[in-house]
Coordinates of C-alpha atoms (C1' of nucleotides) in Angstrom, one line a residue:
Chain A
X1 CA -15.6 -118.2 -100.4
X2 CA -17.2 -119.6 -97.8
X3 CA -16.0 -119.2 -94.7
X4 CA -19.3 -117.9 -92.7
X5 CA -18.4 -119.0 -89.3
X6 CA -14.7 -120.1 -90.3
X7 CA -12.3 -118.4 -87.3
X8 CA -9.8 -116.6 -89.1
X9 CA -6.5 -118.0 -88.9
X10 CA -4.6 -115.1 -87.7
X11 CA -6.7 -113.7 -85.0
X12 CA -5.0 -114.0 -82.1
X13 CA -1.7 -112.8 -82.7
X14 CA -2.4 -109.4 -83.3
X15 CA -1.5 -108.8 -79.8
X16 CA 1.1 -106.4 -78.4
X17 CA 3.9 -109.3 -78.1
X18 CA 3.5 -110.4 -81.6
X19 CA 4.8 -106.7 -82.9
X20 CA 5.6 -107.8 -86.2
X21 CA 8.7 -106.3 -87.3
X22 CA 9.7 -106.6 -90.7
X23 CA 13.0 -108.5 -91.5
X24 CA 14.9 -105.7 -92.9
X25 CA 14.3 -103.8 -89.4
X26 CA 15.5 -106.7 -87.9
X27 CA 18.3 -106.7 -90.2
X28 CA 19.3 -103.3 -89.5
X29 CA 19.5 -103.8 -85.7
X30 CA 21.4 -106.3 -86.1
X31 CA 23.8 -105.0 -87.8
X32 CA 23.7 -101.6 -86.2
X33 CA 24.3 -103.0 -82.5
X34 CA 27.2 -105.1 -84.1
X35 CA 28.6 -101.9 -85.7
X36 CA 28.8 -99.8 -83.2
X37 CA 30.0 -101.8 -80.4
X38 CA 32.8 -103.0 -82.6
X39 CA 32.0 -107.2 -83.3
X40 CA 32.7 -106.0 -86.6
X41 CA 35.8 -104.2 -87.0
X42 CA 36.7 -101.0 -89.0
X43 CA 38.2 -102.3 -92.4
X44 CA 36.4 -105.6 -92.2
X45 CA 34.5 -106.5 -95.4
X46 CA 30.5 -107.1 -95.0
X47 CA 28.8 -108.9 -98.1
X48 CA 25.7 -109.2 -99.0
X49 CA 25.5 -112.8 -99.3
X50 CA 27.4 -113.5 -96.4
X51 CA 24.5 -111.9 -94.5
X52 CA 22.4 -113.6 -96.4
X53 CA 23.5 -117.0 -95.1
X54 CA 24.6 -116.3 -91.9
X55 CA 21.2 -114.3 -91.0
X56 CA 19.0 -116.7 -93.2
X57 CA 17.5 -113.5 -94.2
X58 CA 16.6 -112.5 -98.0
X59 CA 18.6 -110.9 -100.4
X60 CA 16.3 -107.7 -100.5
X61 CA 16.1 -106.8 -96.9
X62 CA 19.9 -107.3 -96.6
X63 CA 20.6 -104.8 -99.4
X64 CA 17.8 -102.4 -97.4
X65 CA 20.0 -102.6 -94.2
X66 CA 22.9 -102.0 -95.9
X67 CA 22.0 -98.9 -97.9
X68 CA 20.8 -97.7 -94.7
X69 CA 23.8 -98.2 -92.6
X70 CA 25.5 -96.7 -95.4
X71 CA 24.0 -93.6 -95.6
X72 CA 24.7 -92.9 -91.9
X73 CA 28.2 -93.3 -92.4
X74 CA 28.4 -96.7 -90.3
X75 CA 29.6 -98.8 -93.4
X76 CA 31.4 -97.2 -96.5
X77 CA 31.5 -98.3 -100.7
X78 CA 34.9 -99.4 -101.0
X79 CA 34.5 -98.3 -104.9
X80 CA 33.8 -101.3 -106.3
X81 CA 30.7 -102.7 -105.1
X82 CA 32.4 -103.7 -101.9
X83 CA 31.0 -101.9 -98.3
X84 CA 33.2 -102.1 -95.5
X85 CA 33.4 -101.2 -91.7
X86 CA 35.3 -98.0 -92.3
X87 CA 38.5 -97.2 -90.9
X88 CA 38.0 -93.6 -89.7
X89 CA 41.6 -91.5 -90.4
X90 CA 42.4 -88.5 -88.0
X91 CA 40.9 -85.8 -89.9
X92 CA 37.7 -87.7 -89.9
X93 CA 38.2 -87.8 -86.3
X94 CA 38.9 -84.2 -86.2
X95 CA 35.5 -83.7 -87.5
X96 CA 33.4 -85.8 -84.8
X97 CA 35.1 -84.1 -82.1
X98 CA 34.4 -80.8 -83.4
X99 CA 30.4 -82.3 -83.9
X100 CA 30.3 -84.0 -81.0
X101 CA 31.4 -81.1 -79.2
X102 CA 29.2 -79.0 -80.8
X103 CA 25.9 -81.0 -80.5
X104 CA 26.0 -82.6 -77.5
X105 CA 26.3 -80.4 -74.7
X106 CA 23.0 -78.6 -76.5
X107 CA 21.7 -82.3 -76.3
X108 CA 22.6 -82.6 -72.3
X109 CA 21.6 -78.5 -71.9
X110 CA 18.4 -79.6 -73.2
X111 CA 18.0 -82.4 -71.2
X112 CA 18.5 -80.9 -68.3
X113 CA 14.6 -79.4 -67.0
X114 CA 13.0 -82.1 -68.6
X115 CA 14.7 -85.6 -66.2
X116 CA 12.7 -86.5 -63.9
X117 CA 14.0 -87.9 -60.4
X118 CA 13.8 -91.5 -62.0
X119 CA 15.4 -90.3 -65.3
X120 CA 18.5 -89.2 -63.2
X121 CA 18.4 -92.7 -60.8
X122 CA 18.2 -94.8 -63.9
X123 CA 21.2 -92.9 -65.5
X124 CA 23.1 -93.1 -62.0
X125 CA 22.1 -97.1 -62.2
X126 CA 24.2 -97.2 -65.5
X127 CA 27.6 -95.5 -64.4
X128 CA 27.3 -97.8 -61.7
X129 CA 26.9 -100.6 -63.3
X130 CA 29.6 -98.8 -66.0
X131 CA 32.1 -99.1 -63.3
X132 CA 31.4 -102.1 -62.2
X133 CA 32.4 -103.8 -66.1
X134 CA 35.4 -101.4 -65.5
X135 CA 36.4 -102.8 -62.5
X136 CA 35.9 -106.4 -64.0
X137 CA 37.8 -105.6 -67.7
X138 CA 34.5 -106.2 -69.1
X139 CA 35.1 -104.5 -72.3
X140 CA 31.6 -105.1 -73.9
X141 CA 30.0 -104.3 -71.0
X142 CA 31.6 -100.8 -71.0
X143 CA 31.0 -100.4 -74.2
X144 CA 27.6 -101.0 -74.3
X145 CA 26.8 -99.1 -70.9
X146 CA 28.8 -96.0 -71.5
X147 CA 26.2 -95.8 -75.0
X148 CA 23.2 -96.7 -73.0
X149 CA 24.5 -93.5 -70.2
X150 CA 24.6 -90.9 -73.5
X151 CA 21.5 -92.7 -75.4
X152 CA 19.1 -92.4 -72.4
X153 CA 20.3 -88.8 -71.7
X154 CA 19.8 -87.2 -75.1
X155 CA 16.5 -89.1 -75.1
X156 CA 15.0 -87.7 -72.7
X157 CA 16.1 -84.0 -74.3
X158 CA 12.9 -85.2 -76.8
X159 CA 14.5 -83.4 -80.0
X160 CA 14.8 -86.6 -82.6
X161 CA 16.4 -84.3 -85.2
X162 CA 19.7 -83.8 -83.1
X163 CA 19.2 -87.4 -81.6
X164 CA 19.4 -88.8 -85.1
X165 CA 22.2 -86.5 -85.6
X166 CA 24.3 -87.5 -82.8
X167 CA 23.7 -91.3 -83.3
X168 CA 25.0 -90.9 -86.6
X169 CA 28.4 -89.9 -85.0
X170 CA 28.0 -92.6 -82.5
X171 CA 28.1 -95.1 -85.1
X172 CA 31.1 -93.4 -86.8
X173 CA 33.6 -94.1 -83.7
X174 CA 32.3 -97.1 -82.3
X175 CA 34.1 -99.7 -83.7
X176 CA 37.1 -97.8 -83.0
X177 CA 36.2 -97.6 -79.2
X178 CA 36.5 -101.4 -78.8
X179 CA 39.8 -101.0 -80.6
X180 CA 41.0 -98.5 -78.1
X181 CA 40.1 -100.5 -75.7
X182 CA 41.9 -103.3 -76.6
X183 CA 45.3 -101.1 -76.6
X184 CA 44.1 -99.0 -73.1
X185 CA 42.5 -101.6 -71.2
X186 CA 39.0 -100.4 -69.1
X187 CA 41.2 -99.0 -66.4
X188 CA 42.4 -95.8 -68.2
X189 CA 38.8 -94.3 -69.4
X190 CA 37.7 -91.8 -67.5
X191 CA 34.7 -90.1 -67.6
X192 CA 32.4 -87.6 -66.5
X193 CA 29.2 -89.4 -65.8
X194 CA 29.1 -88.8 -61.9
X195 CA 29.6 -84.7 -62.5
X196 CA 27.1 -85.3 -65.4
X197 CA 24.4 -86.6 -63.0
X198 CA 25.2 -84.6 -59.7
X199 CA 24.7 -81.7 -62.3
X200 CA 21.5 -83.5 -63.6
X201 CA 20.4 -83.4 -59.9
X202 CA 20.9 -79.7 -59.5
X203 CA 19.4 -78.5 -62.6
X204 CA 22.6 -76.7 -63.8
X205 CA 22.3 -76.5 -67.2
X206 CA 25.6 -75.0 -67.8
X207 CA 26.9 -77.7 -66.1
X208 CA 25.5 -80.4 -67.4
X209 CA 26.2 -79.5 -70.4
X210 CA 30.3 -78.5 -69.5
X211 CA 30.5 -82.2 -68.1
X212 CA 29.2 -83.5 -71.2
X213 CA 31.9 -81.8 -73.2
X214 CA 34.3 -82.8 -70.7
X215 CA 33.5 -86.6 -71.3
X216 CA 33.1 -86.1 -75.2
X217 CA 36.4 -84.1 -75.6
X218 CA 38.5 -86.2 -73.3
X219 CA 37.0 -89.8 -74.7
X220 CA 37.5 -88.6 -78.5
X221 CA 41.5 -87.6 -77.9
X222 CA 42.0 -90.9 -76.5
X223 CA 40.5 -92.6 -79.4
X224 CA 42.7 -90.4 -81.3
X225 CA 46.0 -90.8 -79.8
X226 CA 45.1 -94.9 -80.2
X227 CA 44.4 -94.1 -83.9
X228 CA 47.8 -92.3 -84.2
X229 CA 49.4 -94.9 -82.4
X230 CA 47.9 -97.5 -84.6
X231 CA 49.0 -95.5 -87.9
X232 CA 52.8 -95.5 -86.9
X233 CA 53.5 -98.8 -85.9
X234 CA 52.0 -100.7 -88.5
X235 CA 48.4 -101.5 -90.9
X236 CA 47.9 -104.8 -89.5
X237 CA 44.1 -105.4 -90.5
X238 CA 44.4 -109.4 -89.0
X239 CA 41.5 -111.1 -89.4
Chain B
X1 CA 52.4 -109.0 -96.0
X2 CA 53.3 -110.5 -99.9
X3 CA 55.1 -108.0 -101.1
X4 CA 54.5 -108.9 -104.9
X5 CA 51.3 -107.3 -104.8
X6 CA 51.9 -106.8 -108.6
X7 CA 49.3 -103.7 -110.3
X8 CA 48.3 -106.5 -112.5
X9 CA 44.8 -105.2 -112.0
X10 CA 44.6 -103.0 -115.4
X11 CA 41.9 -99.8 -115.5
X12 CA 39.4 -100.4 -117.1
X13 CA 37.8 -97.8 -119.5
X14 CA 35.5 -97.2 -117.2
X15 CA 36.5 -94.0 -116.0
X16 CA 34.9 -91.4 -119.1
X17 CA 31.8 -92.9 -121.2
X18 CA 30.7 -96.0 -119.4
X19 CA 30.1 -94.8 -116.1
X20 CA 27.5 -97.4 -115.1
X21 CA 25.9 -96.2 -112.6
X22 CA 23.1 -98.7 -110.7
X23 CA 19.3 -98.2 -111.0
X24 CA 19.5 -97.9 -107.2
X25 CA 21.7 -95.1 -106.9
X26 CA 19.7 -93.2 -110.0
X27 CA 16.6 -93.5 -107.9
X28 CA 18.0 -92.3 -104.8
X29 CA 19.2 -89.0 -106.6
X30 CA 16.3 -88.5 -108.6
X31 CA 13.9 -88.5 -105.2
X32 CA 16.6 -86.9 -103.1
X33 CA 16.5 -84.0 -105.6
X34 CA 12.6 -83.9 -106.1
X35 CA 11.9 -83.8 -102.2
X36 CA 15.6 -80.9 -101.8
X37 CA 13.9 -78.8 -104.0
X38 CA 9.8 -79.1 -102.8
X39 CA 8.6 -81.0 -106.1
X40 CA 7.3 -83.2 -103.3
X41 CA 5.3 -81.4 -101.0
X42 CA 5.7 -82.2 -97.2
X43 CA 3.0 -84.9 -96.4
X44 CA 2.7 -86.2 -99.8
X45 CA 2.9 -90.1 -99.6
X46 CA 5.5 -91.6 -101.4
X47 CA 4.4 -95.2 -102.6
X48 CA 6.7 -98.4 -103.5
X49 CA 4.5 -99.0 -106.5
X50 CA 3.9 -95.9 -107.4
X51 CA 7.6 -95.2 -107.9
X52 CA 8.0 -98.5 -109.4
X53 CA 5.2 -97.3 -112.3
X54 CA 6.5 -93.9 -112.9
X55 CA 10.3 -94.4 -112.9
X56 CA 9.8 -98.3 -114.5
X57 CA 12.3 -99.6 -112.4
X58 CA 12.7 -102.9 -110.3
X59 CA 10.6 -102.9 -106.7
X60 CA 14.4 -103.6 -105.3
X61 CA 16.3 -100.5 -106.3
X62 CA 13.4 -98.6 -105.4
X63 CA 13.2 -99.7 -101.5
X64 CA 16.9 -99.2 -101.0
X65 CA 16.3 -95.4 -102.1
X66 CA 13.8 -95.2 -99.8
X67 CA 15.4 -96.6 -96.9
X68 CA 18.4 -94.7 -98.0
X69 CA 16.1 -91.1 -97.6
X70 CA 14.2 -92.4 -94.7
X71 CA 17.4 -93.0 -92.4
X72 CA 18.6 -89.3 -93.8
X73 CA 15.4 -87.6 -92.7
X74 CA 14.2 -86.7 -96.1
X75 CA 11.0 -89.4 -96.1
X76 CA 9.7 -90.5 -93.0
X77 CA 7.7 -93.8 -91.7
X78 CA 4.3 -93.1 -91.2
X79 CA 3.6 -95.4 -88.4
X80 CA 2.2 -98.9 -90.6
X81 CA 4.2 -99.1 -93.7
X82 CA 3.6 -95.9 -94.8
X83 CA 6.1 -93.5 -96.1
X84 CA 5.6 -89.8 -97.0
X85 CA 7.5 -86.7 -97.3
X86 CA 7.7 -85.1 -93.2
X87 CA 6.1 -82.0 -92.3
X88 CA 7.7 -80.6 -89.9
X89 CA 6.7 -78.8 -87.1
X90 CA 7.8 -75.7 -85.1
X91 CA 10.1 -78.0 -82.6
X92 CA 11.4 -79.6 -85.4
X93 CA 12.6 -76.3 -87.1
X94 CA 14.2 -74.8 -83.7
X95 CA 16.8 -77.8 -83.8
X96 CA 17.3 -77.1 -87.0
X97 CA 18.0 -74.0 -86.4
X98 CA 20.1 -75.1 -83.5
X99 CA 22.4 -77.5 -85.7
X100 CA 22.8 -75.5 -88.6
X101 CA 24.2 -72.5 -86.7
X102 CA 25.9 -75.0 -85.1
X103 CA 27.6 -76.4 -87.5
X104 CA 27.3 -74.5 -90.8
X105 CA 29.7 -71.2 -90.0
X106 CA 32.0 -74.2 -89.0
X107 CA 32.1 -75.5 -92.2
X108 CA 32.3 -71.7 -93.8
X109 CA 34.9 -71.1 -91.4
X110 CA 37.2 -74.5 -93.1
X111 CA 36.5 -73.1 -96.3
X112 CA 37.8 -70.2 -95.8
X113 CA 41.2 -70.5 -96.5
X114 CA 40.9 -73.4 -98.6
X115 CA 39.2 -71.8 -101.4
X116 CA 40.8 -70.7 -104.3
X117 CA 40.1 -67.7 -106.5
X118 CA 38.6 -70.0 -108.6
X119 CA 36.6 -70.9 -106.3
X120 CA 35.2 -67.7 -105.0
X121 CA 34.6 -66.7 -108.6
X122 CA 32.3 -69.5 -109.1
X123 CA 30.4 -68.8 -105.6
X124 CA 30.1 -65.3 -106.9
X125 CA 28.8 -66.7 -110.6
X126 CA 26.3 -68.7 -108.7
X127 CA 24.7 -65.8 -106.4
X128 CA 24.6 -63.6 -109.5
X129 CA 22.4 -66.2 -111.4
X130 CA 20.8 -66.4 -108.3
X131 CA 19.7 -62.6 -108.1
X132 CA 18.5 -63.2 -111.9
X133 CA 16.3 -65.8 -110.7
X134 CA 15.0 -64.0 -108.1
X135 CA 13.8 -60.8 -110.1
X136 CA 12.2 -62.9 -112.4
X137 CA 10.7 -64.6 -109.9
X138 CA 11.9 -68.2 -110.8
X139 CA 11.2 -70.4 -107.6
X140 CA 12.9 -73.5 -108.7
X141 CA 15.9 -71.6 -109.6
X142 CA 16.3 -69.9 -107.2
X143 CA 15.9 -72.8 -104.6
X144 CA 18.6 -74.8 -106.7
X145 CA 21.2 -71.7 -106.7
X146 CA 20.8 -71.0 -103.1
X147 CA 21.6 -74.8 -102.5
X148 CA 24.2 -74.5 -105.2
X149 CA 25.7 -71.6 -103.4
X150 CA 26.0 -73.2 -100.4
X151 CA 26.8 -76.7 -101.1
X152 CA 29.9 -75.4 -103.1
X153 CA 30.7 -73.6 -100.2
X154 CA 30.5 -76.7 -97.7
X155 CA 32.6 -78.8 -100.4
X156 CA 35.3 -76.6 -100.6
X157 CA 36.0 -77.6 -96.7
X158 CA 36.9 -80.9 -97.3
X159 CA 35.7 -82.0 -93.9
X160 CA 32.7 -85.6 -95.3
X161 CA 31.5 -86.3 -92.4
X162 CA 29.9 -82.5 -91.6
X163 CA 29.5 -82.4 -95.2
X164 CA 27.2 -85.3 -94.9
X165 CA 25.1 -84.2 -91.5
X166 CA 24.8 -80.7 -93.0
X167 CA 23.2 -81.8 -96.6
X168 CA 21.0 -84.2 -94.2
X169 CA 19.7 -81.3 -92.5
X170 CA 19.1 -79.5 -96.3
X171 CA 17.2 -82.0 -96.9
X172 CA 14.6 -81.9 -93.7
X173 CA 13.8 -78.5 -94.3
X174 CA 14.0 -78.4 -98.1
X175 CA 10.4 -79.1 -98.8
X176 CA 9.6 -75.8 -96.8
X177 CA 11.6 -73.6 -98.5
X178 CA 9.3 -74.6 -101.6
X179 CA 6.4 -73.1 -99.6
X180 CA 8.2 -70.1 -98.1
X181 CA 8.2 -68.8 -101.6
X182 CA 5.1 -69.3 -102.2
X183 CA 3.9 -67.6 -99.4
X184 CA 6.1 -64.8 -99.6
X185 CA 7.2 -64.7 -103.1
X186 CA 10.6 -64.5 -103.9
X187 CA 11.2 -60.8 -103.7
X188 CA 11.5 -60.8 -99.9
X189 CA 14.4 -63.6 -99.6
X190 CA 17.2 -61.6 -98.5
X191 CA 20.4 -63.7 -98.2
X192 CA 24.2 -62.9 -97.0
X193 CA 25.8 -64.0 -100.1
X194 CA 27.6 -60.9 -101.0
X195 CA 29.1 -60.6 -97.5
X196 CA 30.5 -64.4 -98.0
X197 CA 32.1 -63.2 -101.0
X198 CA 33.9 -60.7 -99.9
X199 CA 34.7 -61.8 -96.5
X200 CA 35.7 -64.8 -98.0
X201 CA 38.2 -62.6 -100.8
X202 CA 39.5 -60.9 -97.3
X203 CA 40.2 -64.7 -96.2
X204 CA 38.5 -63.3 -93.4
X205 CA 37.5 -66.3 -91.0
X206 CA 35.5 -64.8 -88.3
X207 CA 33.2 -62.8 -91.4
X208 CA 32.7 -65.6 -93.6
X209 CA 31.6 -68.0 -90.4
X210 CA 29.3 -64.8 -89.0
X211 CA 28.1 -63.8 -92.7
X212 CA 27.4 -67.8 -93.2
X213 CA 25.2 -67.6 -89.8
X214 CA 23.4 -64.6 -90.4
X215 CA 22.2 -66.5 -93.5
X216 CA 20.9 -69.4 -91.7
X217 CA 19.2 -68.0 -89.2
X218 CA 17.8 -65.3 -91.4
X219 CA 16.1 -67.9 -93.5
X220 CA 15.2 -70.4 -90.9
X221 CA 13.4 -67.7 -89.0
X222 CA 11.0 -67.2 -92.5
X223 CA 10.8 -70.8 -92.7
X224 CA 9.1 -70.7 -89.1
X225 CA 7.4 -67.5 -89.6
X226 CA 5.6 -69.7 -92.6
X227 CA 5.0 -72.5 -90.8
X228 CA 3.3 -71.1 -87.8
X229 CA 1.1 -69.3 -90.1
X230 CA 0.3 -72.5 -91.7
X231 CA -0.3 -73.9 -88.3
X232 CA -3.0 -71.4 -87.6
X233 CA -4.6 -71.2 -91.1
X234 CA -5.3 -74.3 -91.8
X235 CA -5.1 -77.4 -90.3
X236 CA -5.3 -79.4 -93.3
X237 CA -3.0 -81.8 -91.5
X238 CA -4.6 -85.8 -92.0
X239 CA -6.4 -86.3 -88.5
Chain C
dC1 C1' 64.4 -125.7 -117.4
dA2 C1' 62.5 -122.7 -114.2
dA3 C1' 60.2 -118.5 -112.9
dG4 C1' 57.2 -114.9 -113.4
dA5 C1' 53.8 -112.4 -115.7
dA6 C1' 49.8 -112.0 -118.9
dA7 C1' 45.6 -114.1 -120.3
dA8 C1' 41.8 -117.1 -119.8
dT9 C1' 38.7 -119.6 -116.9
dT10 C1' 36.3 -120.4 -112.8
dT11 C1' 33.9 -118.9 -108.9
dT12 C1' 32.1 -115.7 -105.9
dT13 C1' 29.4 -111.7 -105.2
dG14 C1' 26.5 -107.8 -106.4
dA15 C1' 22.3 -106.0 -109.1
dT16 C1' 17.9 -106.5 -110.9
dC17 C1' 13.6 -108.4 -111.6
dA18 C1' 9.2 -111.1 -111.2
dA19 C1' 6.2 -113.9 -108.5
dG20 C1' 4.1 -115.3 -104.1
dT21 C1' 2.6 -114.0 -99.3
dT22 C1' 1.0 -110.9 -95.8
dT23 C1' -1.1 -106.9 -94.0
dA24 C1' -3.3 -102.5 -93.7
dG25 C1' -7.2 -99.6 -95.1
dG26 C1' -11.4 -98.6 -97.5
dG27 C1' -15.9 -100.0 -99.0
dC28 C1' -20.2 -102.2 -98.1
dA29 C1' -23.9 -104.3 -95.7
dT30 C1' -26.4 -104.7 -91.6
Chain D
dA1 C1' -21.9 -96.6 -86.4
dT2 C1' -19.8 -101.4 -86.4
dG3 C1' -17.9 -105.3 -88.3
dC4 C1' -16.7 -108.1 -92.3
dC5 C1' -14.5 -108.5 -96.7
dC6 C1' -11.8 -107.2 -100.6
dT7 C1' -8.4 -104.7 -102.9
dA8 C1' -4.1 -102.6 -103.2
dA9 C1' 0.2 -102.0 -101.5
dA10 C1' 4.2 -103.6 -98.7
dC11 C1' 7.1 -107.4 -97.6
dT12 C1' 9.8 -111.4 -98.7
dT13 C1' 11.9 -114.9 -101.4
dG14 C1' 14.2 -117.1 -105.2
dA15 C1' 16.0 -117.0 -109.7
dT16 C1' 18.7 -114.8 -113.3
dC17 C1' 22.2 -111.9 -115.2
dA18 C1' 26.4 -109.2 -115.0
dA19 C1' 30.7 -107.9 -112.9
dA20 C1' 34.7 -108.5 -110.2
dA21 C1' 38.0 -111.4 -107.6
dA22 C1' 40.5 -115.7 -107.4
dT23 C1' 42.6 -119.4 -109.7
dT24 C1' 44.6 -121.8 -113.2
dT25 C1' 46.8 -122.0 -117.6
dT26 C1' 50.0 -120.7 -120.9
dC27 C1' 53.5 -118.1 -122.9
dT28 C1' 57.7 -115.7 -122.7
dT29 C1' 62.3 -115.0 -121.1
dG30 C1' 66.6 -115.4 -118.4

DNA sequence: CAAGAAAATTTTTGATCAAGTTTAGGGCAT
DNA sequence: ATGCCCTAAACTTGATCAAAAATTTTCTTG
C-alpha cells in the first residue's frame, strides 16, 4: 500500500483516557454492580437476549458475562438453560456467615500495618458519608457505601486471592441486602465501622479484626432473620 | 397465584442416554481438569485459537470456558489479551494456605457426621489406590486420588457455596502440585488420609477437622518449599 | 353444550458457528 | 537500537439452528 506519509488513522487515541475496554468487560460490570446492589432481584430471570437489546451489546460478550457471573455464584442455571438472580435459602446463608466470618477478620488483620493515615481518613470519609444516606433513608446509598467501607479495606490488605474470595461472597448476599432493607428500613443497621477505624488508627490488629467480625456476624443474622421472615409469610416473587 | 398450575409439562427422556450436554460446558471441564491436574504447566499461554484447532470447537464455547476459569483463578489475564495458566508466587501460596486451613477442616468437620459407612468405605478405597499409585510412582494418579480423596470428602458436607470456594482454591495451586512431584518424586508425599478415616469411623469431629488440617498445611508447606527453590534456581520467569 | 386437558403450532430464547474488524507483538529495514 | 509494517490472534457482530415456553387448537367427557 501506499501510505508513505499517510498519518495513521488511530494515532491519537492511544492515550490513557481512551483505555479500551472490551465489551464483555463492560458487560460484566454492568451487570456485577447491578447484582450486588440488588437492581436485579434474587429469583428474577436474566436472558441473554434481553441483554442483548437492552445493552445493544452482542450476543457473545453477553454469554461471556454471564458464564462469569455464574461461576462466582452471583447468578444460578435454573436447569433448563434459564440463569437467574438466585434466591439464597438459610443454609446457604449459614455458609457465608461461617466464610465471612472466617475470611474476613484475616482480611482486616491483614490490613491493619499496611493503612496509611490517608487509607484510614478515606475509610472514615465513607462511614460518614454511610451515615449520612442513613440518616436520609437513602437505601442505595447505603448500600453502595457500606461495600465501598469493606472493598477499600480488604484492598489495601494487598492479598487478591482472599479479595477474590470474599467478593465472591459479597455478590452472594447482596441482592438480599436491598431486600432487608426494604423490610428494616436504614435506621436499624448497625455497624461497626467507627470501632473498625479507631482500631485502624491504633494498629490493633486483634481489634480490627474483632470489629470486623462484629459487623460481619451482626449484619449476616439480620439478613437472616429477614430471609426467615420472608419464608413464613409467603413466596411473593412480584415483579 | 393460579392454582391450576397443572404438571402438564411431561419428562422428557432426557434424564439416561441423551444427556446433551453443551460444547461450552465440555470445554470448560476438559481445561478445568488439564490445568487441576498440571497437564498445563503454570505460565503456559492458553490461546482462543489454539483451543479452537485442537478441541474443533466453535470460538464462542471456547471464550465462555475461559472466562468461566479466569473469574475462578485457574487462568489468568496477562495484562493485553493474553491468558495463560498463573504462576504463583510465594504470597500467593501463604493465603492459600491461610484459606484452606481456614476453611477446609470446616468442611471435614460438616462431613463428619453426615457420612455414611458407605461413604467412608469409598474414602478409604480411594487412599488405598492412592498408596498403589504412589509406590509405583504414578504422578497423574496419584494427583487425581488425592483430589478424589478430598473432593468426596467436601461433597459429603452438603454445604455449595464452600464447596465451590474450596475447589476454586484446588484449582490455583493444582498446577504446582504437578511440579512438587517432580521435584520431589512421589515417595516423599506424606498425607493424613488414614487418620481421616478413622477419625472419621469414631465420628470424631474435632480429629477429622485437625487430621483434615494437618494435611493441608503439610502439603502446602512442600508446595512452597518447591516454589522458593524454583525462585532461586532459575528465574526462567518471561522478563 | 361447556369445560378442561392433551396435542400441535407459534414464538421466544439459548447454542453454535463463520466472517469481518481491531489490536498487540514480532520481524525487518534503516 | 528505533521505528514502521505485517501477521496472527483477540474481539465483535450477525446469522442460523435447536430447544423450550407460550399459545392456540382440538378432542374428550360430564
Amino acid at each position: 500500500m501506499s501510505g508513505v506519509s499517510a498519518p495513521r488513522q488511530v494515532d491519537v487515541y492511544r492515550d490513557e483516557i481512551s483505555q479500551r475496554i472490551p465489551v464483555h468487560q463492560q458487560v460484566y460490570e454492568d451487570l456485577r454492580s447491578r447484582i450486588l446492589f440488588g437492581e436485579l432481584a434474587p429469583g428474577q430471570p436474566v436472558t441473554i437476549q434481553g441483554l442483548v437489546e437492552t445493552l445493544g451489546a452482542g450476543m457473545t460478550p453477553v454469554r461471556e458475562a454471564i458464564r462469569r457471573l455464574t461461576s462466582e455464584g452471583a447468578l444460578e442455571f435454573q436447569g433448563n438453560r434459564r440463569v437467574t438472580v438466585p434466591t439464597p435459602n438459610t443454609a446457604c446463608i449459614e455458609e457465608l456467615i461461617v466464610a465471612r466470618r472466617a475470611l474476613e477478620p484475616e482480611l482486616a488483620r491483614r490490613a491493619t500495618h499496611k493503612a496509611s493515615p490517608q487509607d484510614i481518613d478515606i475509610l472514615e470519609g465513607i462511614d460518614t458519608a454511610l451515615d449520612a444516606a442513613i440518616a436520609r433513608g437513602d437505601v442505595s446509598a447505603y448500600l453502595h457505601l457500606n461495600y465501598e467501607f469493606h472493598s477499600k479495606l480488604y484492598t489495601i490488605a494487598s492479598t487478591p486471592v482472599l479479595l477474590a474470595i470474599v467478593e465472591g461472597l459479597w455478590l452472594r448476599f447482596g441482592p438480599s441486602l436491598r431486600v432487608v432493607c426494604g423490610r428494616m428500613g436504614t435506621q436499624n443497621l448497625p455497624d461497626k465501622h467507627k470501632e473498625t477505624v479507631a482500631a485502624l488508627r491504633a494498629e490493633d490488629e486483634e481489634a480490627v479484626a474483632a470489629a470486623i467480625r462484629d459487623d460481619v456476624v451482626q449484619g449476616m443474622e439480620q439478613v437472616r432473620e429477614v430471609l426467615e421472615s420472608n419464608a413464613l409469610t409467603g413466596e411473593m416473587i412480584d415483579t
